[in-house]
mmCIF file of C-alpha atoms in Angstrom:
data_model
loop_
_atom_site.group_PDB
_atom_site.id
_atom_site.type_symbol
_atom_site.label_atom_id
_atom_site.label_comp_id
_atom_site.label_asym_id
_atom_site.label_seq_id
_atom_site.Cartn_x
_atom_site.Cartn_y
_atom_site.Cartn_z
ATOM 1 C CA UNK A 6 -83.200 -93.160 -59.325
ATOM 2 C CA UNK A 7 -81.299 -96.302 -60.151
ATOM 3 C CA UNK A 8 -80.070 -96.422 -63.714
ATOM 4 C CA UNK A 9 -82.429 -93.677 -64.956
ATOM 5 C CA UNK A 10 -80.036 -90.741 -64.336
ATOM 6 C CA UNK A 11 -77.305 -92.005 -66.708
ATOM 7 C CA UNK A 12 -79.972 -92.524 -69.376
ATOM 8 C CA UNK A 13 -81.304 -88.993 -68.852
ATOM 9 C CA UNK A 14 -77.767 -87.588 -69.003
ATOM 10 C CA UNK A 15 -77.144 -89.471 -72.252
ATOM 11 C CA UNK A 16 -80.397 -88.181 -73.755
ATOM 12 C CA UNK A 17 -79.564 -84.592 -72.748
ATOM 13 C CA UNK A 18 -76.097 -84.857 -74.313
ATOM 14 C CA UNK A 19 -77.531 -86.253 -77.564
ATOM 15 C CA UNK A 20 -80.314 -83.656 -77.684
ATOM 16 C CA UNK A 21 -77.993 -80.737 -77.003
ATOM 17 C CA UNK A 22 -75.519 -81.890 -79.651
ATOM 18 C CA UNK A 23 -77.970 -80.679 -82.306
ATOM 19 C CA UNK A 24 -77.504 -83.915 -84.217
ATOM 20 C CA UNK A 25 -80.290 -86.104 -85.626
ATOM 21 C CA UNK A 26 -82.791 -87.299 -84.729
ATOM 22 C CA UNK A 27 -83.514 -84.247 -82.542
ATOM 23 C CA UNK A 28 -81.844 -81.522 -84.624
ATOM 24 C CA UNK A 29 -82.217 -79.011 -81.784
ATOM 25 C CA UNK A 30 -80.941 -75.580 -82.724
ATOM 26 C CA UNK A 31 -78.721 -73.572 -80.389
ATOM 27 C CA UNK A 32 -81.593 -71.094 -79.940
ATOM 28 C CA UNK A 33 -83.921 -73.886 -78.756
ATOM 29 C CA UNK A 34 -81.300 -75.222 -76.358
ATOM 30 C CA UNK A 35 -80.658 -71.742 -74.929
ATOM 31 C CA UNK A 36 -84.413 -71.204 -74.477
ATOM 32 C CA UNK A 37 -84.732 -74.497 -72.604
ATOM 33 C CA UNK A 38 -81.774 -73.643 -70.349
ATOM 34 C CA UNK A 39 -83.234 -70.196 -69.635
ATOM 35 C CA UNK A 40 -86.664 -71.658 -68.800
ATOM 36 C CA UNK A 41 -85.060 -74.250 -66.502
ATOM 37 C CA UNK A 42 -83.041 -71.560 -64.718
ATOM 38 C CA UNK A 43 -86.168 -69.415 -64.293
ATOM 39 C CA UNK A 44 -88.031 -72.366 -62.776
ATOM 40 C CA UNK A 45 -85.191 -73.113 -60.377
ATOM 41 C CA UNK A 46 -84.890 -69.420 -59.425
ATOM 42 C CA UNK A 47 -88.639 -69.216 -58.727
ATOM 43 C CA UNK A 48 -88.357 -71.829 -55.980
ATOM 44 C CA UNK A 49 -91.315 -73.772 -57.424
ATOM 45 C CA UNK A 50 -89.125 -76.796 -58.095
ATOM 46 C CA UNK A 51 -88.635 -77.128 -54.332
ATOM 47 C CA UNK A 52 -92.384 -77.705 -53.971
ATOM 48 C CA UNK A 53 -92.448 -80.644 -56.390
ATOM 49 C CA UNK A 54 -93.105 -84.134 -55.121
ATOM 50 C CA UNK A 55 -90.025 -86.223 -54.457
ATOM 51 C CA UNK A 56 -89.416 -89.906 -55.020
ATOM 52 C CA UNK A 57 -91.579 -91.829 -52.575
ATOM 53 C CA UNK A 58 -93.990 -88.923 -51.922
ATOM 54 C CA UNK A 59 -97.682 -89.685 -52.218
ATOM 55 C CA UNK A 60 -99.467 -87.473 -54.730
ATOM 56 C CA UNK A 61 -102.720 -85.873 -53.621
ATOM 57 C CA UNK A 62 -105.923 -87.249 -55.125
ATOM 58 C CA UNK A 63 -106.866 -85.473 -58.337
ATOM 59 C CA UNK A 64 -109.240 -85.513 -61.295
ATOM 60 C CA UNK A 65 -108.116 -84.767 -64.840
ATOM 61 C CA UNK A 66 -109.389 -85.221 -68.359
ATOM 62 C CA UNK A 67 -107.735 -88.067 -70.234
ATOM 63 C CA UNK A 68 -106.766 -88.123 -73.914
ATOM 64 C CA UNK A 69 -110.380 -88.887 -74.828
ATOM 65 C CA UNK A 70 -111.630 -85.889 -72.802
ATOM 66 C CA UNK A 71 -113.186 -88.173 -70.179
ATOM 67 C CA UNK A 72 -112.715 -87.022 -66.584
ATOM 68 C CA UNK A 73 -110.850 -89.619 -64.523
ATOM 69 C CA UNK A 74 -110.086 -89.691 -60.794
ATOM 70 C CA UNK A 75 -106.728 -90.868 -59.466
ATOM 71 C CA UNK A 76 -108.282 -92.790 -56.552
ATOM 72 C CA UNK A 77 -110.536 -94.721 -58.950
ATOM 73 C CA UNK A 78 -107.582 -95.565 -61.177
ATOM 74 C CA UNK A 79 -105.402 -96.637 -58.233
ATOM 75 C CA UNK A 80 -108.033 -99.162 -57.203
ATOM 76 C CA UNK A 81 -107.321 -100.868 -60.540
ATOM 77 C CA UNK A 82 -103.537 -100.942 -60.039
ATOM 78 C CA UNK A 83 -100.469 -98.721 -60.409
ATOM 79 C CA UNK A 84 -100.897 -95.296 -61.927
ATOM 80 C CA UNK A 85 -98.599 -93.428 -64.310
ATOM 81 C CA UNK A 86 -99.403 -89.808 -65.145
ATOM 82 C CA UNK A 87 -97.980 -88.355 -68.339
ATOM 83 C CA UNK A 88 -98.459 -84.768 -69.469
ATOM 84 C CA UNK A 89 -98.166 -83.774 -73.088
ATOM 85 C CA UNK A 90 -98.555 -80.398 -74.767
ATOM 86 C CA UNK A 91 -101.064 -81.502 -77.345
ATOM 87 C CA UNK A 92 -101.471 -83.074 -80.721
ATOM 88 C CA UNK A 93 -99.247 -81.817 -83.494
#
């Protein structure tokens, strides 16, 4: 993971401090910890792809609601997949 883990650890510490700019409440932090523990306890995390694993081919709708195929995108170059919950 190179130098990503220290950056993630720093972000987590800042987020969980409740200080700006995140202003996370203790209730939010506890909910996130509970959800993480539930995921770990379910065993589903063990099925996730690991660094270096090849993802299966897939089709998804992009932000413009156009269906795209991973194989088509990979022919154009590297592929980054980002999931977001929606528009606020």
